[in-house]
Coordinates of C-alpha atoms (C1' of nucleotides) in Angstrom, one line a residue:
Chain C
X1 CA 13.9 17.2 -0.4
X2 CA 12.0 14.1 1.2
X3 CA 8.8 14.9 2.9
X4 CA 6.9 12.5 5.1
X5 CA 3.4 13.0 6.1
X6 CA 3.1 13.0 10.3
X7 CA 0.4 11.5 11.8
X8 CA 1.4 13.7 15.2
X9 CA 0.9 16.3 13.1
X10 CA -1.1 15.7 10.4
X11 CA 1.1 17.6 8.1
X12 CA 3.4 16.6 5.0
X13 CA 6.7 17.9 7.0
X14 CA 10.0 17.8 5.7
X15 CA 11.9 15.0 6.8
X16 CA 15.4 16.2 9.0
X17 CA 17.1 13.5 10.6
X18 CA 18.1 13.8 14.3
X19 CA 21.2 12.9 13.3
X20 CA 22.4 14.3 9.6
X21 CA 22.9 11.3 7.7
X22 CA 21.7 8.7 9.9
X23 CA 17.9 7.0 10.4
X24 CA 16.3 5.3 13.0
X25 CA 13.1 3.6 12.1
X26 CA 11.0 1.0 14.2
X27 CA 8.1 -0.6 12.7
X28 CA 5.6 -2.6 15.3
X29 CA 5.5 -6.0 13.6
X30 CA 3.1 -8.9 14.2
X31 CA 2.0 -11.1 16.6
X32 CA 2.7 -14.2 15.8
X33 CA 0.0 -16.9 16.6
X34 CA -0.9 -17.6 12.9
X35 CA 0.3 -16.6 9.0
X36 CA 0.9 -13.3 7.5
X37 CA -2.3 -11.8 6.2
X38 CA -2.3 -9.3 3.0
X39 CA -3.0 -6.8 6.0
X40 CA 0.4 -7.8 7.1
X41 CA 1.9 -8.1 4.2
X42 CA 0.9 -4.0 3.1
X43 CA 3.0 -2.8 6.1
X44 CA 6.1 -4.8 5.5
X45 CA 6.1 -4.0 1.5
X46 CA 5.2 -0.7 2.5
X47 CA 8.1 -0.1 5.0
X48 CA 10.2 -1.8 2.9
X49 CA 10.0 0.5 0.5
X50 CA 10.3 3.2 3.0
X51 CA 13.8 1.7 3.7
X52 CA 15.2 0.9 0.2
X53 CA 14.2 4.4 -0.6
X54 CA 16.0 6.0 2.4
X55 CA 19.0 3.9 1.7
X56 CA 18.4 4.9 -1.5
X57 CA 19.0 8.1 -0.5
X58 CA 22.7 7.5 0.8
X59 CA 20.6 7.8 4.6
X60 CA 22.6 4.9 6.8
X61 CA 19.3 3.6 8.0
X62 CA 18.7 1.5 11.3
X63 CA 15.4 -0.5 10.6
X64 CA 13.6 -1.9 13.7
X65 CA 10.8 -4.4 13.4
X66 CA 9.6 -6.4 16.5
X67 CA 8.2 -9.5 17.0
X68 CA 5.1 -9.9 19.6
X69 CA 5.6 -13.2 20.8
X70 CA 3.9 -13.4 24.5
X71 CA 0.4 -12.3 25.0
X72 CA -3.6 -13.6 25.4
X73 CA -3.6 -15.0 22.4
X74 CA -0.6 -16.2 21.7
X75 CA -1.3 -18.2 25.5
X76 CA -4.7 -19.0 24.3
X77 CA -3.7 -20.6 20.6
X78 CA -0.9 -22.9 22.4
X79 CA -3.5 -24.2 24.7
X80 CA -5.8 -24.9 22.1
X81 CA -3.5 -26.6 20.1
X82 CA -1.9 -28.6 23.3
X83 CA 1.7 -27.4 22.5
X84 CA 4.2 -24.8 24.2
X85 CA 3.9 -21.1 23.2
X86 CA 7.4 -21.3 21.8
X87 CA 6.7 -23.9 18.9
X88 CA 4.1 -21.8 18.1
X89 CA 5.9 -18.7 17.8
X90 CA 8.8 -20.4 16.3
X91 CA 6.6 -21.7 13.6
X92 CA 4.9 -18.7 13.0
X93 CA 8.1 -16.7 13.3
X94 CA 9.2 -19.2 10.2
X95 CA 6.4 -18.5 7.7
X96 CA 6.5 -15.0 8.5
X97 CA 10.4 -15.1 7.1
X98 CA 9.2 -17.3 4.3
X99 CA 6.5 -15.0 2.9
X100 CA 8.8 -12.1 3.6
X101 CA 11.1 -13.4 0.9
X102 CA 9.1 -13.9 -1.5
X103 CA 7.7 -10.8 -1.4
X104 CA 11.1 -9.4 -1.7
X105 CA 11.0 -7.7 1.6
X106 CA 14.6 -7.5 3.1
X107 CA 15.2 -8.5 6.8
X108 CA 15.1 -5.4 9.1
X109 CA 18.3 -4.7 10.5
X110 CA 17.1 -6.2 14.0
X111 CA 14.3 -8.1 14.8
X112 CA 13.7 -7.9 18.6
X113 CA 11.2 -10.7 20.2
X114 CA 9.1 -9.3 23.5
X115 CA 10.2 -13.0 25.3
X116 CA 13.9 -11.9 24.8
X117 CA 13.2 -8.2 26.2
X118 CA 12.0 -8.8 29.6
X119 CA 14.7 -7.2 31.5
X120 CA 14.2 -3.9 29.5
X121 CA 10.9 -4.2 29.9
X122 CA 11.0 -4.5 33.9
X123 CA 13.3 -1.7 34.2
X124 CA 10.7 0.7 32.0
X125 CA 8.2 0.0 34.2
X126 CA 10.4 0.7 37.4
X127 CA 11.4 3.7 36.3
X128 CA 7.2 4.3 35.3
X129 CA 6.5 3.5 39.2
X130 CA 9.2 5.9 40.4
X131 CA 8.2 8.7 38.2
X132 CA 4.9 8.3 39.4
X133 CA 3.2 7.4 35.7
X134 CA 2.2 3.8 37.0
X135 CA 0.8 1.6 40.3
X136 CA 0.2 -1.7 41.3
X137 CA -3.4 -2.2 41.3
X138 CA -6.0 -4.5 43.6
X139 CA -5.0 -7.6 42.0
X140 CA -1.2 -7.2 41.7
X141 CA -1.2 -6.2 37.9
X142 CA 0.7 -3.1 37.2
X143 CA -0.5 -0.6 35.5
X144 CA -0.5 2.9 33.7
X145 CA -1.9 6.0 35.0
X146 CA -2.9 7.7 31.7
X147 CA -4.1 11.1 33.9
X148 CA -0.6 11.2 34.7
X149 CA 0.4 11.8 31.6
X150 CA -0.2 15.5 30.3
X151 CA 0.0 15.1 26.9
X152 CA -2.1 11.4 26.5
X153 CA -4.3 12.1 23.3
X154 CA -1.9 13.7 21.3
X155 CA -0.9 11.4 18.6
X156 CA -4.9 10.4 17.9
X157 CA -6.4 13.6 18.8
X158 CA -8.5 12.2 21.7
X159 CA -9.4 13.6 25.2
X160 CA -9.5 11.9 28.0
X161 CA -12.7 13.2 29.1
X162 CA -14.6 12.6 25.5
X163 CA -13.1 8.7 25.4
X164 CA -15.9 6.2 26.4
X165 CA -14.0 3.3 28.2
X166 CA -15.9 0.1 29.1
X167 CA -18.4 1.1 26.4
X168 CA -17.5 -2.4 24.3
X169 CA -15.5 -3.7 27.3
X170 CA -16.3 -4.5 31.0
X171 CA -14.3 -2.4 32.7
X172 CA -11.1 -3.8 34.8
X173 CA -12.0 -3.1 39.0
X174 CA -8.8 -3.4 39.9
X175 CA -7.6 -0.4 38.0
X176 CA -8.1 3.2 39.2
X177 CA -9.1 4.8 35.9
X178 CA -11.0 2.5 33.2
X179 CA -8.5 3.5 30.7
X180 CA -5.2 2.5 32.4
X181 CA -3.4 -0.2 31.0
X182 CA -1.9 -2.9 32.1
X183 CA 2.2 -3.2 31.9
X184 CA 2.5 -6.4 33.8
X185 CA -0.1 -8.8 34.2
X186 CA 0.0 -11.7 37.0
X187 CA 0.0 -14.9 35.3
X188 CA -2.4 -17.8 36.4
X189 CA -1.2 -21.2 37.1
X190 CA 0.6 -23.0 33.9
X191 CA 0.6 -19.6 31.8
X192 CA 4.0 -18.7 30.7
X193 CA 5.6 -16.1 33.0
X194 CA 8.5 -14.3 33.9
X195 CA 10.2 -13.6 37.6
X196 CA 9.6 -9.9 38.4
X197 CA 9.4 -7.1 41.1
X198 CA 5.9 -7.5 41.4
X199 CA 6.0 -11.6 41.0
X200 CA 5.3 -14.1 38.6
X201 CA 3.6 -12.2 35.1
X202 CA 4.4 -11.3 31.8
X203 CA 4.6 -7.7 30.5
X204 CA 1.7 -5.8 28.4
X205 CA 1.3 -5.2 25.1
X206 CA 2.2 -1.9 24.6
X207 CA 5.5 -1.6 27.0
X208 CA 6.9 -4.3 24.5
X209 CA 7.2 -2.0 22.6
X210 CA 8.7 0.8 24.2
X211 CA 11.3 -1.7 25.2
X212 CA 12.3 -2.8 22.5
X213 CA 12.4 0.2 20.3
X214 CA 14.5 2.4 22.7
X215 CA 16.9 -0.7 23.7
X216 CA 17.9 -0.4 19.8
X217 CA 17.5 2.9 18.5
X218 CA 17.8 4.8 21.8
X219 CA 15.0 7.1 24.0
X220 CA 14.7 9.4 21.1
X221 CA 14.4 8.7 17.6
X222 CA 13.2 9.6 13.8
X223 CA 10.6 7.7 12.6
X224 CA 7.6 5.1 13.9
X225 CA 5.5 3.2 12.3
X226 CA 2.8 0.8 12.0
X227 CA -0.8 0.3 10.4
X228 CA -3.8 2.9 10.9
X229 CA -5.2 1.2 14.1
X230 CA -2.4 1.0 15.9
X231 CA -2.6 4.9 16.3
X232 CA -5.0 4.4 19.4
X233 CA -4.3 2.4 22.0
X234 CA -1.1 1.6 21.2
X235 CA 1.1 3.8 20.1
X236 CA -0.5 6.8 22.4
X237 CA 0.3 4.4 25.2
X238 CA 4.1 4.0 23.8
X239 CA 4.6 7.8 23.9
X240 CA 2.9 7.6 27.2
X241 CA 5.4 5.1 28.8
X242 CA 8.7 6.3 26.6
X243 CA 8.3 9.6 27.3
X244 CA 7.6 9.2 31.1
X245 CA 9.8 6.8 31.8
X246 CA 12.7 8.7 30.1
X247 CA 11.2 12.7 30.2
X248 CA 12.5 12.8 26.3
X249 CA 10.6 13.3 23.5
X250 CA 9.8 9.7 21.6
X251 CA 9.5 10.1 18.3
X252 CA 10.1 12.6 15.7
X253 CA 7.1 11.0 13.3
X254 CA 5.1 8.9 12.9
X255 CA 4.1 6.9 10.0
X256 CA 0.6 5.3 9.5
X257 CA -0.6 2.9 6.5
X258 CA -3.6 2.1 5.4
X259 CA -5.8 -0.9 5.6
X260 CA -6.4 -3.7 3.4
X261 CA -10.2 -3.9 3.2
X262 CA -12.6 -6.5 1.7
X263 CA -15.7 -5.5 0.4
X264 CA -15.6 -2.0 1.7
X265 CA -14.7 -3.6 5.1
X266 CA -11.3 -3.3 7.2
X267 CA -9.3 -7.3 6.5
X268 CA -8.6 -8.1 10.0
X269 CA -8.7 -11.3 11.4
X270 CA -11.4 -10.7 14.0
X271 CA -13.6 -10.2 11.3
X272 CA -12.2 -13.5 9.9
X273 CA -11.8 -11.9 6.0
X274 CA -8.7 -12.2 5.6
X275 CA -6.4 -13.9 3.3
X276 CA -2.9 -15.0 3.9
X277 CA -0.5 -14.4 1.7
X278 CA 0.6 -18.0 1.0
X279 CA -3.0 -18.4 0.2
X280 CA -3.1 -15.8 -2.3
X281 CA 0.6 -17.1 -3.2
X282 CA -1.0 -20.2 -5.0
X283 CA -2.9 -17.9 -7.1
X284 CA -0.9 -15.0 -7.8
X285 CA 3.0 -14.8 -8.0
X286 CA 4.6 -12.9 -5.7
X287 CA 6.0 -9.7 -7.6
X288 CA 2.1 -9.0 -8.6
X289 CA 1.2 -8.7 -4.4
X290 CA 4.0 -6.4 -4.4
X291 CA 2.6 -4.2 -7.1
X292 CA -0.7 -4.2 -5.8
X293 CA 0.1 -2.9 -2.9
X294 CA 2.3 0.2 -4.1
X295 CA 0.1 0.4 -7.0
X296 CA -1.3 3.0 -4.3
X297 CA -0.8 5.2 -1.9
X298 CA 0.4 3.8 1.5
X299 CA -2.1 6.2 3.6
X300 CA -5.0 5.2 1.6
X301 CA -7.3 2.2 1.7
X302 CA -6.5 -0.3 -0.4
X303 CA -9.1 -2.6 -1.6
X304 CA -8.5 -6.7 -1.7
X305 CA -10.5 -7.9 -5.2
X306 CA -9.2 -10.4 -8.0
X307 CA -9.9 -7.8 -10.3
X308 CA -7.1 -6.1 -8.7
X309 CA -4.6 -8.3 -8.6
X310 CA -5.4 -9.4 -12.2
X311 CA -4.8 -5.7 -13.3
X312 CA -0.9 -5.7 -11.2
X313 CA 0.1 -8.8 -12.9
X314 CA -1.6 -7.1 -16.5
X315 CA 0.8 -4.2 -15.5
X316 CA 3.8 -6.2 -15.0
X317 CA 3.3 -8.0 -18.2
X318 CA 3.7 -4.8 -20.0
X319 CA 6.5 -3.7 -17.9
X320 CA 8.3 -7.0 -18.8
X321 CA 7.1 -7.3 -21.9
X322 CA 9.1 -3.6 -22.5
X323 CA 12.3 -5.1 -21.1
X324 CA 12.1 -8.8 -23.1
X325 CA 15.4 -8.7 -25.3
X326 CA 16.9 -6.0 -24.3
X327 CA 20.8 -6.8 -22.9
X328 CA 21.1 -5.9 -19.3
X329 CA 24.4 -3.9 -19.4
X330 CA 26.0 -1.8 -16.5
X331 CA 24.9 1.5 -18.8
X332 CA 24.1 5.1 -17.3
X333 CA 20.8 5.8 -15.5
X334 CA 18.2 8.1 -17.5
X335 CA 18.3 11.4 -15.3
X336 CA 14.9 13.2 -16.2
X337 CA 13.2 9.9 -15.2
X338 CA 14.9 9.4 -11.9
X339 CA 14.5 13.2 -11.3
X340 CA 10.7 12.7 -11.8
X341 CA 10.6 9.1 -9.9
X342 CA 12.8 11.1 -6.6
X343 CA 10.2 13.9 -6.8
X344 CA 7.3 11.2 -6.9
X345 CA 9.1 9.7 -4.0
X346 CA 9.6 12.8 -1.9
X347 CA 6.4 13.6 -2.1
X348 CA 5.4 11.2 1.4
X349 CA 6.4 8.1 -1.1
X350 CA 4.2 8.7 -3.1
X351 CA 4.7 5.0 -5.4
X352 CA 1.0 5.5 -7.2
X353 CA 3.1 8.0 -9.4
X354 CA 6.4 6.8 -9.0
X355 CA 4.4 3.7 -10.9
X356 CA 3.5 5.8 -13.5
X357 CA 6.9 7.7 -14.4
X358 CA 7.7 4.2 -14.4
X359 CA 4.9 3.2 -17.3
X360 CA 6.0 6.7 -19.2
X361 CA 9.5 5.0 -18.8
X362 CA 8.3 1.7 -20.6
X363 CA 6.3 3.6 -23.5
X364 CA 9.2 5.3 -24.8
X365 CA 11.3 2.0 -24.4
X366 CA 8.8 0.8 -26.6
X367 CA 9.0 3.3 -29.2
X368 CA 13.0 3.3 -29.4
X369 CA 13.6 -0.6 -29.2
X370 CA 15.1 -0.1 -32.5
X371 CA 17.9 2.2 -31.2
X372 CA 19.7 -0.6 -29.0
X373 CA 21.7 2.1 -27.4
X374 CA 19.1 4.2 -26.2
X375 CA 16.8 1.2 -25.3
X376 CA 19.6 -0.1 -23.4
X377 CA 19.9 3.2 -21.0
X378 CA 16.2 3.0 -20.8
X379 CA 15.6 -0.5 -19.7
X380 CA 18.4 0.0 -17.3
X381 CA 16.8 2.3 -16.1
X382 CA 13.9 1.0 -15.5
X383 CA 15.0 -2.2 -13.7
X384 CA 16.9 0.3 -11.2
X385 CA 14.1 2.6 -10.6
X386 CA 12.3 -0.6 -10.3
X387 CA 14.5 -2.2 -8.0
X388 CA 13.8 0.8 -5.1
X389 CA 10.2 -0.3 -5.6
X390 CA 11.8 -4.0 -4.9
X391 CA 10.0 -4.9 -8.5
X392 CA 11.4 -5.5 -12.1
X393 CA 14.0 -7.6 -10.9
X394 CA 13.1 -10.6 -12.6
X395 CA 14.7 -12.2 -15.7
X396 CA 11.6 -11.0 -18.2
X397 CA 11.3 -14.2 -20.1
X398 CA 11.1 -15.6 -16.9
X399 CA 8.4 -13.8 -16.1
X400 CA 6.6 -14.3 -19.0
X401 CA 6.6 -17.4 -19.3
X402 CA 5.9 -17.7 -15.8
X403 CA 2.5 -16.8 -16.2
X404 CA 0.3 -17.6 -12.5
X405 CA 0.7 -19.7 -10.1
X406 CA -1.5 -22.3 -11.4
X407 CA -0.6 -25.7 -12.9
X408 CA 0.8 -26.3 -16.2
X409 CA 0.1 -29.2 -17.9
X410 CA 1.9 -28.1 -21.3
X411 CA 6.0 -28.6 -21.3
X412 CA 8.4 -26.1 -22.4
X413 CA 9.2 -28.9 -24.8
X414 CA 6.2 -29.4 -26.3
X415 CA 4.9 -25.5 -27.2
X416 CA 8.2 -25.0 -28.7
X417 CA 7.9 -27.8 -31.0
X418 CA 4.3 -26.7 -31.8
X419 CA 5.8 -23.4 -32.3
X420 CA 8.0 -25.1 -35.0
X421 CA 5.6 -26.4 -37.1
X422 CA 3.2 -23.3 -36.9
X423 CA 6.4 -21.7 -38.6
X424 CA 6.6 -24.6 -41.1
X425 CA 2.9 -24.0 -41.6
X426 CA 3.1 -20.6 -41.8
X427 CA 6.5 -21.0 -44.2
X428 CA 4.6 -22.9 -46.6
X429 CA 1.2 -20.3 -46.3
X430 CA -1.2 -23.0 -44.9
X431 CA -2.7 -20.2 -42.5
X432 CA -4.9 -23.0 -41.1
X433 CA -2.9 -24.8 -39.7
X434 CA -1.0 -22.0 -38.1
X435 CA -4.1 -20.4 -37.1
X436 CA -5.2 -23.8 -34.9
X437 CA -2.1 -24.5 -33.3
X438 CA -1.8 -20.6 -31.9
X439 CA -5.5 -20.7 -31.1
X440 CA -5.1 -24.7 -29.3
X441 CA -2.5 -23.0 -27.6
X442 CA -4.6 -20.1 -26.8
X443 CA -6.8 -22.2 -24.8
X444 CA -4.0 -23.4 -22.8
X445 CA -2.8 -20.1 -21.9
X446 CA -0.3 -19.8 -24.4
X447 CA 0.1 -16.6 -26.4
X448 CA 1.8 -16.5 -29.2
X449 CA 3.5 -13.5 -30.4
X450 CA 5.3 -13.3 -34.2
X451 CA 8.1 -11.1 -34.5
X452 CA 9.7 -10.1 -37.6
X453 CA 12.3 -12.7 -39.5
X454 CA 9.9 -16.1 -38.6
X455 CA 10.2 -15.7 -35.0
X456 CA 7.6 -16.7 -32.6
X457 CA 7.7 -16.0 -28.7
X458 CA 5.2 -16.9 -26.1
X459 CA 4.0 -16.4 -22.8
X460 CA 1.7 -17.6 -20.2
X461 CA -1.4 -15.4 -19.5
Chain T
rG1 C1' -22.2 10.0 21.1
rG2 C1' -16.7 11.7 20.5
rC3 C1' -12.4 11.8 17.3
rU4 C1' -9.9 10.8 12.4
rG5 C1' -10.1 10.3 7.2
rC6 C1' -12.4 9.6 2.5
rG7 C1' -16.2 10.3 -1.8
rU8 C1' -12.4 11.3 -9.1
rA9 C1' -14.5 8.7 -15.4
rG10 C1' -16.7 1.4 -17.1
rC11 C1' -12.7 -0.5 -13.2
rA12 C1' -8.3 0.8 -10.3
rA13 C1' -5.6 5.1 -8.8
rA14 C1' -2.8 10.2 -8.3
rA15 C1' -1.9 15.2 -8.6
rU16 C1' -3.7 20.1 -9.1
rG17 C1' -6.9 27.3 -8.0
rG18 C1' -6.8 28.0 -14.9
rU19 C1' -2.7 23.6 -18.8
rU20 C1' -2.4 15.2 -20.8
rA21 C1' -2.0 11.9 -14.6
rU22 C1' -1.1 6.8 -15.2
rG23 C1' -2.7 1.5 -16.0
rC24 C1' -6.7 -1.7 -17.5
rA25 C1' -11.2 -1.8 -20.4
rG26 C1' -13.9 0.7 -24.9
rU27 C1' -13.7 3.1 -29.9
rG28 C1' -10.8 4.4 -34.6
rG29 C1' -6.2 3.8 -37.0
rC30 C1' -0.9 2.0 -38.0
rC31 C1' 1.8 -2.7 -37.9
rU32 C1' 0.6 -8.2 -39.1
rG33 C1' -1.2 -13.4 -43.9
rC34 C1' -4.6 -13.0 -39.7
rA35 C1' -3.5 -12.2 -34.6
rA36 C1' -0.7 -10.9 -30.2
rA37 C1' 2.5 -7.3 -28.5
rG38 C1' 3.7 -2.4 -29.6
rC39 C1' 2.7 2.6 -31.4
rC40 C1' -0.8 6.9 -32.7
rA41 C1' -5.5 9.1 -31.9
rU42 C1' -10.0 9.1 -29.0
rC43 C1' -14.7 8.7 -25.6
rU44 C1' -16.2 8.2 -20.4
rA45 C1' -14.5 12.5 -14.1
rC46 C1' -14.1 15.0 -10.0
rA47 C1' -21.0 12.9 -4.3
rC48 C1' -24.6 17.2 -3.6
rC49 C1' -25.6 22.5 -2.2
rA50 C1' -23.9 27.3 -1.1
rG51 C1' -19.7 30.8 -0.5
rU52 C1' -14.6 33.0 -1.7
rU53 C1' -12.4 34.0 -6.6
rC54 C1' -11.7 36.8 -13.1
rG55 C1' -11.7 31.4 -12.6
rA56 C1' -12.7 25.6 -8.1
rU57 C1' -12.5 18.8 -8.9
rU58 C1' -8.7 21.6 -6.0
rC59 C1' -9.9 26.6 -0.7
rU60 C1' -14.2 27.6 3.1
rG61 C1' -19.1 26.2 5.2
rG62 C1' -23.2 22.9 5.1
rU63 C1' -25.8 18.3 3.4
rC64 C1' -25.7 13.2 2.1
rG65 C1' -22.9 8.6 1.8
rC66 C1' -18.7 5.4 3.2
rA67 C1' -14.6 3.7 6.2
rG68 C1' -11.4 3.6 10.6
rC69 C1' -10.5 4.5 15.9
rC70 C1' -12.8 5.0 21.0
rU71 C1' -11.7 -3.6 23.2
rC72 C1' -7.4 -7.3 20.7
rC73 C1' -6.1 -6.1 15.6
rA74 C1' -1.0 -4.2 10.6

RNA sequence: GGCUGCGUAGCAAAAUGGUUAUGCAGUGGCCUGCAAAGCCAUCUACACCAGUUCGAUUCUGGUCGCAGCCUCCA
């Protein structure tokens, strides 16, 4: 039985589809101005996962994640750069797919852009005007009345009264309340804008959303999601506008994961500490960025350090290094480790120990490689367990002898020949010789490893 | 100031009212010409102080420390 901690909540609850069988998930995705930071890249691996493990689960899964391209900065980066918003946001849109596949993160079923919602979004806010939830305000924006709006607070626990607007901020005059927010916004000469009720503007940030998730998976649905900070504002102002413009109930639950942090400190990139993922792509393969991240929990912090990525690749070394030589056959699945991997699963996704069923898993693959049969079932296994964790799918010499990501200046060609003579040098006992060559090799990241019957194999470090 | 959440061994990271997390690193062994990999064994814990309990790392209260949100942010 699948249980999913909700953030409306704050309970573990077990999860019961509004409709048996079926799943409808929307994720809020990024904004796209510039690359995908490791920030990013935690709630795509992380909701990924989510849906290979529902559709795991036999659950026919509808998986929503937008794309925010219209707003400030967006505006504000096209300008500086002297282009048109949509070549940015094309470009952007691009490397967002690229680093997607390498980090083995399959496309949501629908990708919905703000630019190509705008009628939704116009009707939502009609319908927000009539039902008395939102108002033109003194300089023609439109916006929300939060006071309107019984339950505002709910989702991050925050009253009205207790919530210090224009502490950080100047406060908007033309709104009525310092926390409304805006759901259109008048555009200034040359901005982009769209033709509208209330004239020439573009929508808000947070009634994108709304839009765009009810347009595909209707007024009421199972699951939302997003990272930490997105609980307040934003997704208190979606409930706010879904559930006033339609009087349903939004969302069933909602899902919230945790930072990235560097040095203790939250990555974002208006503290300007972040790294992008094709950044950390030239140093570390993708499949180790992937285990990093569900090396632990999705609710918790997850630290960004070297060290850390240095011990996910370590990890998937011995996890490939378990599966080397073993034939890849269509055999049966182990049930007492899937059992234990569901239960790890069920448990809120709970990958840190769905991780280490899968290490148990490797160990005793280990200790029965001599039983071809049984190591057979194991490593199969493995890679299928694996492969809900969108990991283990490589070919494991492959991955060995991958290594990083940095240059190689040694051949294939050239260590196996040195591998030949080390085993004519060791043939003929002149353990010098042998001992050089594995050691010159050594220093180039080489390791050799003998096997039984004058075998050698090798991988990178 | 208000509201969340966290504090686990050398590092990373989970669970749990009493029983081995797990991975890396360390130590001792097996294997090996020697290594590497692998296997076996093993040392390092639950921020602090009270309370509840036969028993608390786990529950409750307090103290200290850290992070996040209250502006855009995944």
């Amino acid at each position: 039985m699948l249980k999913i901690y909700n953030t409306l909540t704050r309970k573990k609850e077990t999860f019961i589809p509004k409709v048996a069988g079926k799943v409808g998930m929307y994720v809020c995705g990024m904004t796209v101005y510039d690359y995908c930071h490791i920030g990013h890249a935690r709630v795509m691996v992380v909701f990924d996962t989510v849906a290979r493990y529902f559709r795991y689960l036999d659950y026919e899964l509808t998986y929503v994640r937008n794309v925010t391209d219209i707003d400030d900065k967006i505006i504000q980066r096209a300008l500086e750069n002297g282009e048109e918003f949509t070549g940015l946001t094309q470009r952007f849109i691009d490397a967002m797919h690229e680093d997607e596949r390498s980090l083995a993160i399959l496309p949501p079923d629908s990708e919905p852009k703000a630019t190509e919602s705008i009628a939704d979004i116009i009707i939502l806010i009609e319908k927000l005007i009539i039902n008395g939830f939102a108002y033109v305000g003194s300089n023609g924006d439109v916006f929300y009345a939060v006071n309107k709006f019984k339950n505002y607070g709910q989702l991050s626990r925050k009253k009205l009264d207790e919530l210090q607007a224009g502490e950080r901020v100047n406060v908007d005059e033309a709104k009525n309340n310092p926390l409304d927010f805006v759901l259109w916004k008048m555009s200034k000469s040359g901005e982009p804008s769209w033709k509208s009720p209330w004239g020439q503007g573009r929508p808000g940030w947070h009634i994108e959303c709304s839009a765009m998730s009810t347009c595909c998976l209707g007024n009421h649905f199972d699951i939302h999601g997003g990272g930490m900070d997105l609980q307040f504002p934003h997704h208190e102002n979606e409930i706010a506008q879904s559930e006033g413009a339609t009087g349903e109930k939004f969302v069933n639950l909602w899902m919230h994961n945790g930072f990235v942090r560097v040095d203790d400190e939250k990555m974002s990139k208006s503290l300007g500490n972040f790294f992008t993922v094709r950044e950390v792509l030239k140093q570390y393969r993708p499949e180790v960025i992937r285990f990093f991240i569900l090396s632990s929990h999705y609710r918790s912090p997850l630290n960004y350090s070297d060290a850390q990525l240095d011990d996910a690749q370590t990890a998937l070394t011995r996890f490939y290094t378990a599966l080397r030589g073993i034939k890849m056959s269509d055999v049966a699945i182990d049930n007492d480790y899937k059992v234990r991997f569901d239960t790890a699963m069920n448990d809120d996704f709970n990958t840190s120990i769905a991780v280490s069923v899968l290490f148990d898993l490797a160990k005793e693959l280990n200790k029965v490689k001599a039983n071809i049969e049984q190591a057979e079932l194991l490593a199969a296994t493995l890679r299928y367990l694996g492969s809900i964790l969108g990991i283990l799918q490589d070919n494991p010499d492959e991955f060995l002898k991958g290594g990083g990501s940095s240059n190689y200046t040694l051949s294939i060609e050239k260590i196996e020949t040195l591998i030949k003579n080390r085993i004519k040098a060791k043939q003929n006992k002149d353990w010098a010789m042998a001992d050089k060559i594995r050691d010159d090799l050594k220093s180039q990241g080489i390791i050799l490893e003998d096997a039984a019957g004058n075998t050698t194999t090798w991988r990178r470090e």
